[in-house]
PDB file of C-alpha atoms in Angstrom:
ATOM      1  CA  MET A 266      -8.810  23.786 -16.379  1.00 93.00           C
ATOM      2  CA  LEU A 267     -10.950  22.152 -13.695  1.00 97.00           C
ATOM      3  CA  ASN A 268      -9.327  20.622 -10.609  1.00 98.00           C
ATOM      4  CA  LEU A 269     -11.272  18.781  -7.905  1.00 99.00           C
ATOM      5  CA  PHE A 270      -9.996  17.968  -4.415  1.00 99.00           C
ATOM      6  CA  ILE A 271     -11.531  15.456  -1.993  1.00 99.00           C
ATOM      7  CA  ALA A 272     -10.496  13.788   1.265  1.00 98.00           C
ATOM      8  CA  ASP A 273     -11.808  11.761   4.180  1.00 97.00           C
ATOM      9  CA  LEU A 274     -14.376   9.611   2.417  1.00 97.00           C
ATOM     10  CA  HIS A 275     -13.583   6.728   4.788  1.00 96.00           C
ATOM     11  CA  LEU A 276     -15.023   4.192   2.353  1.00 96.00           C
ATOM     12  CA  ASP A 277     -15.938   0.923   4.016  1.00 92.00           C
ATOM     13  CA  THR A 278     -17.579  -2.232   2.686  1.00 89.00           C
ATOM     14  CA  ASN A 279     -19.881  -2.059   5.717  1.00 89.00           C
ATOM     15  CA  ASN A 280     -21.274   1.176   4.270  1.00 91.00           C
ATOM     16  CA  PRO A 281     -22.219   0.432   0.641  1.00 91.00           C
ATOM     17  CA  GLN A 282     -24.124   3.718   0.375  1.00 92.00           C
ATOM     18  CA  GLY A 283     -20.885   5.631   0.882  1.00 93.00           C
ATOM     19  CA  ILE A 284     -19.234   3.654  -1.897  1.00 94.00           C
ATOM     20  CA  ASP A 285     -22.201   4.301  -4.202  1.00 94.00           C
ATOM     21  CA  THR A 286     -21.999   8.040  -3.475  1.00 95.00           C
ATOM     22  CA  PHE A 287     -18.304   8.096  -4.370  1.00 96.00           C
ATOM     23  CA  ILE A 288     -18.817   6.191  -7.619  1.00 96.00           C
ATOM     24  CA  GLU A 289     -21.649   8.550  -8.567  1.00 96.00           C
ATOM     25  CA  PHE A 290     -19.329  11.494  -7.851  1.00 97.00           C
ATOM     26  CA  LEU A 291     -16.694   9.998 -10.148  1.00 97.00           C
ATOM     27  CA  LYS A 292     -19.191   9.454 -12.954  1.00 96.00           C
ATOM     28  CA  ILE A 293     -21.021  12.784 -12.719  1.00 95.00           C
ATOM     29  CA  LYS A 294     -18.500  15.291 -11.339  1.00 97.00           C
ATOM     30  CA  ALA A 295     -14.982  13.933 -11.761  1.00 97.00           C
ATOM     31  CA  THR A 296     -15.335  12.982 -15.431  1.00 97.00           C
ATOM     32  CA  LYS A 297     -15.746  16.705 -16.175  1.00 97.00           C
ATOM     33  CA  ALA A 298     -12.483  17.544 -14.406  1.00 98.00           C
ATOM     34  CA  ASP A 299      -8.970  17.615 -15.778  1.00 98.00           C
ATOM     35  CA  LYS A 300      -7.515  16.454 -12.467  1.00 98.00           C
ATOM     36  CA  LEU A 301      -8.854  14.820  -9.303  1.00 99.00           C
ATOM     37  CA  TYR A 302      -6.796  14.962  -6.116  1.00 99.00           C
ATOM     38  CA  ILE A 303      -7.641  12.532  -3.292  1.00 99.00           C
ATOM     39  CA  LEU A 304      -5.891  13.866  -0.189  1.00 99.00           C
ATOM     40  CA  GLY A 305      -6.005  10.857   2.082  1.00 97.00           C
ATOM     41  CA  ASP A 306      -8.419   8.640   3.972  1.00 98.00           C
ATOM     42  CA  LEU A 307     -10.238   7.517   0.860  1.00 98.00           C
ATOM     43  CA  PHE A 308     -10.675   4.296   2.831  1.00 96.00           C
ATOM     44  CA  GLU A 309     -11.663   3.742   6.443  1.00 93.00           C
ATOM     45  CA  ALA A 310      -8.835   1.229   6.656  1.00 91.00           C
ATOM     46  CA  TRP A 311      -6.294  -0.273   4.278  1.00 94.00           C
ATOM     47  CA  ILE A 312      -4.453  -3.422   5.287  1.00 93.00           C
ATOM     48  CA  GLY A 313      -2.597  -4.029   2.043  1.00 93.00           C
ATOM     49  CA  ASP A 314      -3.172  -3.963  -1.697  1.00 91.00           C
ATOM     50  CA  GLU A 315      -4.397  -7.574  -1.680  1.00 87.00           C
ATOM     51  CA  ASP A 316      -7.571  -6.197  -0.103  1.00 77.00           C
ATOM     52  CA  LEU A 317      -8.199  -4.228  -3.285  1.00 77.00           C
ATOM     53  CA  ASN A 318      -9.128  -7.340  -5.217  1.00 72.00           C
ATOM     54  CA  GLN A 319     -11.274  -8.829  -2.462  1.00 72.00           C
ATOM     55  CA  ASN A 320     -13.310  -5.951  -1.069  1.00 77.00           C
ATOM     56  CA  TYR A 321     -12.776  -2.834  -3.137  1.00 88.00           C
ATOM     57  CA  LYS A 322     -12.850  -4.061  -6.720  1.00 90.00           C
ATOM     58  CA  ILE A 323     -15.797  -1.825  -7.666  1.00 92.00           C
ATOM     59  CA  ILE A 324     -13.911   1.265  -6.442  1.00 95.00           C
ATOM     60  CA  ALA A 325     -10.790   0.284  -8.352  1.00 94.00           C
ATOM     61  CA  GLU A 326     -12.807  -0.210 -11.525  1.00 95.00           C
ATOM     62  CA  ALA A 327     -14.493   3.189 -11.138  1.00 96.00           C
ATOM     63  CA  LEU A 328     -11.132   4.940 -10.674  1.00 97.00           C
ATOM     64  CA  SER A 329      -9.697   3.074 -13.647  1.00 97.00           C
ATOM     65  CA  ASP A 330     -12.682   4.126 -15.777  1.00 97.00           C
ATOM     66  CA  LEU A 331     -12.122   7.735 -14.721  1.00 97.00           C
ATOM     67  CA  ARG A 332      -8.536   7.605 -15.967  1.00 95.00           C
ATOM     68  CA  LYS A 333      -9.708   6.161 -19.292  1.00 95.00           C
ATOM     69  CA  LYS A 334     -11.944   9.216 -19.665  1.00 94.00           C
ATOM     70  CA  ASN A 335      -8.833  11.427 -19.498  1.00 94.00           C
ATOM     71  CA  THR A 336      -9.178  12.694 -15.937  1.00 97.00           C
ATOM     72  CA  LEU A 337      -5.827  12.472 -14.169  1.00 98.00           C
ATOM     73  CA  CYS A 338      -6.160  11.128 -10.632  1.00 98.00           C
ATOM     74  CA  TYR A 339      -3.727  11.703  -7.769  1.00 99.00           C
ATOM     75  CA  PHE A 340      -3.787   9.905  -4.432  1.00 98.00           C
ATOM     76  CA  MET A 341      -2.147  10.958  -1.169  1.00 99.00           C
ATOM     77  CA  HIS A 342      -1.914   8.709   1.881  1.00 98.00           C
ATOM     78  CA  GLY A 343      -3.999   9.532   4.932  1.00 97.00           C
ATOM     79  CA  ASN A 344      -3.741   8.210   8.465  1.00 95.00           C
ATOM     80  CA  ARG A 345      -6.258   5.452   7.628  1.00 94.00           C
ATOM     81  CA  ASP A 346      -4.880   4.287   4.281  1.00 95.00           C
ATOM     82  CA  PHE A 347      -1.133   4.915   4.445  1.00 96.00           C
ATOM     83  CA  LEU A 348      -0.483   1.322   3.309  1.00 96.00           C
ATOM     84  CA  VAL A 349      -1.934   1.903  -0.152  1.00 96.00           C
ATOM     85  CA  GLY A 350       0.832   0.762  -2.481  1.00 94.00           C
ATOM     86  CA  GLN A 351       2.074   0.452  -6.021  1.00 94.00           C
ATOM     87  CA  ASN A 352      -0.400  -2.273  -6.952  1.00 94.00           C
ATOM     88  CA  PHE A 353      -3.272   0.103  -6.178  1.00 95.00           C
ATOM     89  CA  SER A 354      -1.639   2.716  -8.381  1.00 96.00           C
ATOM     90  CA  GLU A 355      -1.206   0.326 -11.297  1.00 95.00           C
ATOM     91  CA  ILE A 356      -4.754  -1.047 -11.130  1.00 94.00           C
ATOM     92  CA  THR A 357      -6.526   2.295 -10.705  1.00 96.00           C
ATOM     93  CA  GLY A 358      -4.235   4.575 -12.685  1.00 96.00           C
ATOM     94  CA  CYS A 359      -3.904   6.916  -9.690  1.00 97.00           C
ATOM     95  CA  HIS A 360      -0.521   8.569  -9.195  1.00 98.00           C
ATOM     96  CA  ILE A 361       0.627   8.334  -5.569  1.00 98.00           C
ATOM     97  CA  LEU A 362       1.820  11.645  -4.135  1.00 98.00           C
ATOM     98  CA  PRO A 363       4.262  12.298  -1.282  1.00 98.00           C
ATOM     99  CA  GLU A 364       2.875  13.597   2.016  1.00 97.00           C
ATOM    100  CA  GLU A 365       3.725  17.169   1.011  1.00 98.00           C
ATOM    101  CA  GLU A 366       3.123  18.022  -2.643  1.00 99.00           C
ATOM    102  CA  ILE A 367       3.516  21.352  -4.413  1.00 98.00           C
ATOM    103  CA  ILE A 368       1.321  22.109  -7.420  1.00 98.00           C
ATOM    104  CA  TYR A 369       0.640  25.239  -9.454  1.00 97.00           C
ATOM    105  CA  ILE A 370      -2.864  26.386 -10.425  1.00 96.00           C
ATOM    106  CA  ASN A 371      -3.551  29.643 -12.267  1.00 93.00           C
ATOM    107  CA  GLY A 372      -0.106  30.902 -11.294  1.00 92.00           C
ATOM    108  CA  LYS A 373      -0.660  30.068  -7.606  1.00 93.00           C
ATOM    109  CA  LYS A 374       1.801  27.865  -5.737  1.00 97.00           C
ATOM    110  CA  VAL A 375      -0.212  25.436  -3.602  1.00 98.00           C
ATOM    111  CA  LEU A 376       0.771  22.939  -0.899  1.00 99.00           C
ATOM    112  CA  LEU A 377      -1.257  19.744  -0.694  1.00 99.00           C
ATOM    113  CA  THR A 378      -1.073  17.581   2.420  1.00 99.00           C
ATOM    114  CA  HIS A 379      -3.413  15.223   4.247  1.00 99.00           C
ATOM    115  CA  GLY A 380      -3.486  17.491   7.281  1.00 98.00           C
ATOM    116  CA  ASP A 381      -2.363  15.333  10.186  1.00 97.00           C
ATOM    117  CA  LEU A 382       1.164  16.761  10.080  1.00 98.00           C
ATOM    118  CA  LEU A 383      -0.329  20.164  10.892  1.00 98.00           C
ATOM    119  CA  CYS A 384      -1.910  18.856  14.122  1.00 97.00           C
ATOM    120  CA  THR A 385       1.251  19.272  16.177  1.00 97.00           C
ATOM    121  CA  ASP A 386      -0.624  19.702  19.475  1.00 95.00           C
ATOM    122  CA  ASP A 387      -1.639  16.042  19.272  1.00 94.00           C
ATOM    123  CA  ILE A 388       1.707  14.700  20.452  1.00 94.00           C
ATOM    124  CA  GLU A 389       0.330  11.243  21.241  1.00 92.00           C
ATOM    125  CA  TYR A 390      -0.983  10.798  17.687  1.00 93.00           C
ATOM    126  CA  LEU A 391       2.227  12.048  16.051  1.00 96.00           C
ATOM    127  CA  LYS A 392       4.222   9.545  18.093  1.00 95.00           C
ATOM    128  CA  PHE A 393       1.922   6.741  16.926  1.00 94.00           C
ATOM    129  CA  ARG A 394       2.156   8.026  13.355  1.00 95.00           C
ATOM    130  CA  SER A 395       5.932   7.878  13.462  1.00 96.00           C
ATOM    131  CA  GLU A 396       5.822   4.273  14.679  1.00 95.00           C
ATOM    132  CA  VAL A 397       3.416   2.901  12.047  1.00 94.00           C
ATOM    133  CA  ARG A 398       5.008   4.822   9.169  1.00 95.00           C
ATOM    134  CA  ASN A 399       8.339   3.206   9.989  1.00 95.00           C
ATOM    135  CA  LYS A 400       9.530   0.988   7.121  1.00 94.00           C
ATOM    136  CA  LYS A 401      10.203  -1.988   9.394  1.00 96.00           C
ATOM    137  CA  TRP A 402       6.761  -1.744  11.033  1.00 96.00           C
ATOM    138  CA  LYS A 403       5.072  -1.701   7.637  1.00 95.00           C
ATOM    139  CA  GLU A 404       7.100  -4.657   6.389  1.00 96.00           C
ATOM    140  CA  ASN A 405       6.283  -6.702   9.501  1.00 96.00           C
ATOM    141  CA  PHE A 406       2.594  -5.848   9.200  1.00 96.00           C
ATOM    142  CA  LEU A 407       2.349  -6.680   5.496  1.00 95.00           C
ATOM    143  CA  ASN A 408       4.090 -10.012   6.058  1.00 96.00           C
ATOM    144  CA  LYS A 409       1.166 -11.145   8.225  1.00 95.00           C
ATOM    145  CA  THR A 410      -1.932 -12.861   6.823  1.00 93.00           C
ATOM    146  CA  LEU A 411      -4.959 -10.753   5.878  1.00 90.00           C
ATOM    147  CA  LYS A 412      -6.830 -12.216   8.843  1.00 92.00           C
ATOM    148  CA  GLU A 413      -4.070 -11.190  11.253  1.00 95.00           C
ATOM    149  CA  ARG A 414      -3.872  -7.729   9.696  1.00 94.00           C
ATOM    150  CA  ASN A 415      -7.614  -7.254  10.051  1.00 91.00           C
ATOM    151  CA  ILE A 416      -7.449  -8.099  13.751  1.00 94.00           C
ATOM    152  CA  ILE A 417      -4.599  -5.630  14.315  1.00 94.00           C
ATOM    153  CA  ALA A 418      -6.319  -2.902  12.263  1.00 91.00           C
ATOM    154  CA  ASN A 419      -9.551  -3.296  14.232  1.00 89.00           C
ATOM    155  CA  LYS A 420      -7.672  -3.004  17.519  1.00 90.00           C
ATOM    156  CA  LEU A 421      -5.855   0.109  16.324  1.00 88.00           C
ATOM    157  CA  ARG A 422      -9.130   1.731  15.249  1.00 84.00           C
ATOM    158  CA  GLU A 423     -10.736   0.995  18.614  1.00 85.00           C
ATOM    159  CA  SER A 424      -7.715   2.430  20.415  1.00 83.00           C
ATOM    160  CA  SER A 425      -7.902   5.516  18.211  1.00 80.00           C
ATOM    161  CA  LYS A 426     -11.604   6.024  18.985  1.00 77.00           C
ATOM    162  CA  ASP A 427     -10.962   5.676  22.723  1.00 74.00           C
ATOM    163  CA  ALA A 428      -8.097   8.165  22.552  1.00 73.00           C
ATOM    164  CA  MET A 429     -10.176  10.718  20.629  1.00 73.00           C
ATOM    165  CA  GLN A 430     -12.879  10.708  23.293  1.00 74.00           C
ATOM    166  CA  SER A 431     -10.429  11.991  25.867  1.00 68.00           C
ATOM    167  CA  LYS A 432      -8.896  14.685  23.640  1.00 73.00           C
ATOM    168  CA  SER A 433     -10.126  18.237  23.285  1.00 79.00           C
ATOM    169  CA  GLU A 434     -11.317  19.609  19.944  1.00 77.00           C
ATOM    170  CA  LYS A 435      -8.394  22.039  19.954  1.00 77.00           C
ATOM    171  CA  ILE A 436      -5.785  19.288  20.237  1.00 83.00           C
ATOM    172  CA  MET A 437      -7.246  17.449  17.253  1.00 86.00           C
ATOM    173  CA  ASP A 438      -7.253  20.564  15.057  1.00 94.00           C
ATOM    174  CA  VAL A 439      -4.289  22.121  13.282  1.00 96.00           C
ATOM    175  CA  ASN A 440      -1.815  24.284  15.148  1.00 96.00           C
ATOM    176  CA  GLU A 441      -2.011  27.753  13.587  1.00 95.00           C
ATOM    177  CA  ASN A 442       1.695  28.439  14.107  1.00 96.00           C
ATOM    178  CA  THR A 443       2.528  25.166  12.361  1.00 97.00           C
ATOM    179  CA  VAL A 444       0.321  26.183   9.428  1.00 97.00           C
ATOM    180  CA  LYS A 445       2.228  29.447   9.070  1.00 96.00           C
ATOM    181  CA  GLU A 446       5.551  27.612   9.359  1.00 96.00           C
ATOM    182  CA  TYR A 447       4.552  25.246   6.549  1.00 97.00           C
ATOM    183  CA  MET A 448       3.483  28.158   4.360  1.00 97.00           C
ATOM    184  CA  MET A 449       6.807  29.910   4.863  1.00 96.00           C
ATOM    185  CA  LYS A 450       8.812  26.685   4.545  1.00 96.00           C
ATOM    186  CA  HIS A 451       7.283  25.924   1.135  1.00 97.00           C
ATOM    187  CA  SER A 452       6.833  29.569   0.073  1.00 96.00           C
ATOM    188  CA  VAL A 453       3.138  29.026  -0.652  1.00 97.00           C
ATOM    189  CA  SER A 454       0.098  31.213  -0.141  1.00 95.00           C
ATOM    190  CA  ILE A 455      -2.426  28.355  -0.159  1.00 98.00           C
ATOM    191  CA  ILE A 456      -2.609  25.024   1.691  1.00 99.00           C
ATOM    192  CA  VAL A 457      -5.280  22.446   0.868  1.00 99.00           C
ATOM    193  CA  HIS A 458      -5.817  19.602   3.337  1.00 98.00           C
ATOM    194  CA  GLY A 459      -8.313  17.282   4.975  1.00 97.00           C
ATOM    195  CA  HIS A 460      -8.050  15.139   8.138  1.00 96.00           C
ATOM    196  CA  THR A 461      -9.736  17.474  10.635  1.00 95.00           C
ATOM    197  CA  HIS A 462     -13.250  17.113   9.151  1.00 94.00           C
ATOM    198  CA  ARG A 463     -13.836  20.872   9.547  1.00 94.00           C
ATOM    199  CA  PRO A 464     -14.497  22.238   6.049  1.00 95.00           C
ATOM    200  CA  ASN A 465     -13.737  25.923   5.750  1.00 96.00           C
ATOM    201  CA  ILE A 466     -11.516  28.489   4.069  1.00 98.00           C
ATOM    202  CA  HIS A 467      -9.277  30.246   6.585  1.00 97.00           C
ATOM    203  CA  LYS A 468      -7.461  33.498   5.795  1.00 96.00           C
ATOM    204  CA  TYR A 469      -4.058  34.592   7.094  1.00 93.00           C
ATOM    205  CA  LEU A 470      -1.722  37.516   6.654  1.00 92.00           C
ATOM    206  CA  ILE A 471       1.872  36.284   6.527  1.00 91.00           C
ATOM    207  CA  ASN A 472       4.683  38.728   5.761  1.00 89.00           C
ATOM    208  CA  ASN A 473       2.066  41.156   4.399  1.00 91.00           C
ATOM    209  CA  GLN A 474       0.766  38.516   1.988  1.00 91.00           C
ATOM    210  CA  GLU A 475      -2.795  37.186   2.097  1.00 94.00           C
ATOM    211  CA  CYS A 476      -2.756  33.404   2.483  1.00 96.00           C
ATOM    212  CA  SER A 477      -5.476  30.766   2.616  1.00 97.00           C
ATOM    213  CA  ARG A 478      -5.950  27.352   4.193  1.00 98.00           C
ATOM    214  CA  VAL A 479      -8.670  25.284   2.552  1.00 98.00           C
ATOM    215  CA  VAL A 480     -10.048  22.414   4.637  1.00 98.00           C
ATOM    216  CA  LEU A 481     -11.976  19.651   2.875  1.00 97.00           C
ATOM    217  CA  GLY A 482     -15.011  17.991   4.437  1.00 94.00           C
ATOM    218  CA  ALA A 483     -15.515  14.416   5.603  1.00 95.00           C
ATOM    219  CA  TRP A 484     -18.121  12.696   3.462  1.00 93.00           C
ATOM    220  CA  HIS A 485     -19.959  11.007   6.327  1.00 87.00           C
ATOM    221  CA  ASP A 486     -20.320  14.279   8.211  1.00 81.00           C
ATOM    222  CA  ASP A 487     -20.269  17.500   6.173  1.00 78.00           C
ATOM    223  CA  PRO A 488     -19.311  16.413   2.643  1.00 85.00           C
ATOM    224  CA  LYS A 489     -17.599  19.208   0.758  1.00 91.00           C
ATOM    225  CA  TYR A 490     -15.060  19.104  -2.035  1.00 96.00           C
ATOM    226  CA  LEU A 491     -12.894  21.856  -3.483  1.00 98.00           C
ATOM    227  CA  GLN A 492     -13.577  22.986  -7.019  1.00 98.00           C
ATOM    228  CA  TRP A 493     -10.861  25.076  -8.648  1.00 98.00           C
ATOM    229  CA  ASP A 494     -11.161  26.358 -12.202  1.00 96.00           C
ATOM    230  CA  ASN A 495      -9.996  29.406 -14.151  1.00 94.00           C
ATOM    231  CA  SER A 496     -12.422  31.645 -12.244  1.00 94.00           C
ATOM    232  CA  GLY A 497     -11.085  30.669  -8.810  1.00 95.00           C
ATOM    233  CA  TYR A 498     -11.762  28.144  -6.074  1.00 97.00           C
ATOM    234  CA  LYS A 499     -14.658  27.333  -3.770  1.00 97.00           C
ATOM    235  CA  LEU A 500     -15.907  24.602  -1.463  1.00 97.00           C
ATOM    236  CA  VAL A 501     -18.901  22.791  -2.910  1.00 96.00           C
ATOM    237  CA  SER A 502     -21.405  20.623  -1.037  1.00 93.00           C
ATOM    238  CA  LEU A 503     -22.265  17.242  -2.500  1.00 85.00           C
TER     239      LEU A 503
END
């Protein structure tokens, strides 16, 4: 069985080349897989499922075609596209996962998560995350017009960029103690995540057990996806 894992594509209509690269990946790589897991930030921004019909129709069609070719597709929210909803799921055929999902591959228990919850040193971001993930905030935002939502989303992105410039690399990476806590909490030996844009496979020894943390790459920077088949797993460059 072949499983593929991707994250942090940050697809944007202002970057058609990025969209073309993703669609080519779906047609050439993903159609050979049994399952494709998208672990957040597929889109640079998502202001509501109405935007799917207007700006991202070609992506929706490509994902729908993938499902018709018998590749199961799973989508997890990231910090950029946490407003992806049920309409997206119905149109594309992607199953929406919770922010912490347990799967089993080759007898291994694996935790999937976007990765931002592991960055517990970034207190300012986690506070913001809590605010925008609030049900009332999301309802108020989605009740606005698309034009109003676009204005708000652009302001939030600019604020995020400004904030990142003043933060150290360490703050924006995962907290190693938090990683170990998550592994013990879920009784897993492997975590797969994105968000940090630092593709690598990290090894740990927890309670005398060898554990791994697999970090997926951002496609605009160092594009790497995880390939996991019966022989094992590895990060693969596009």
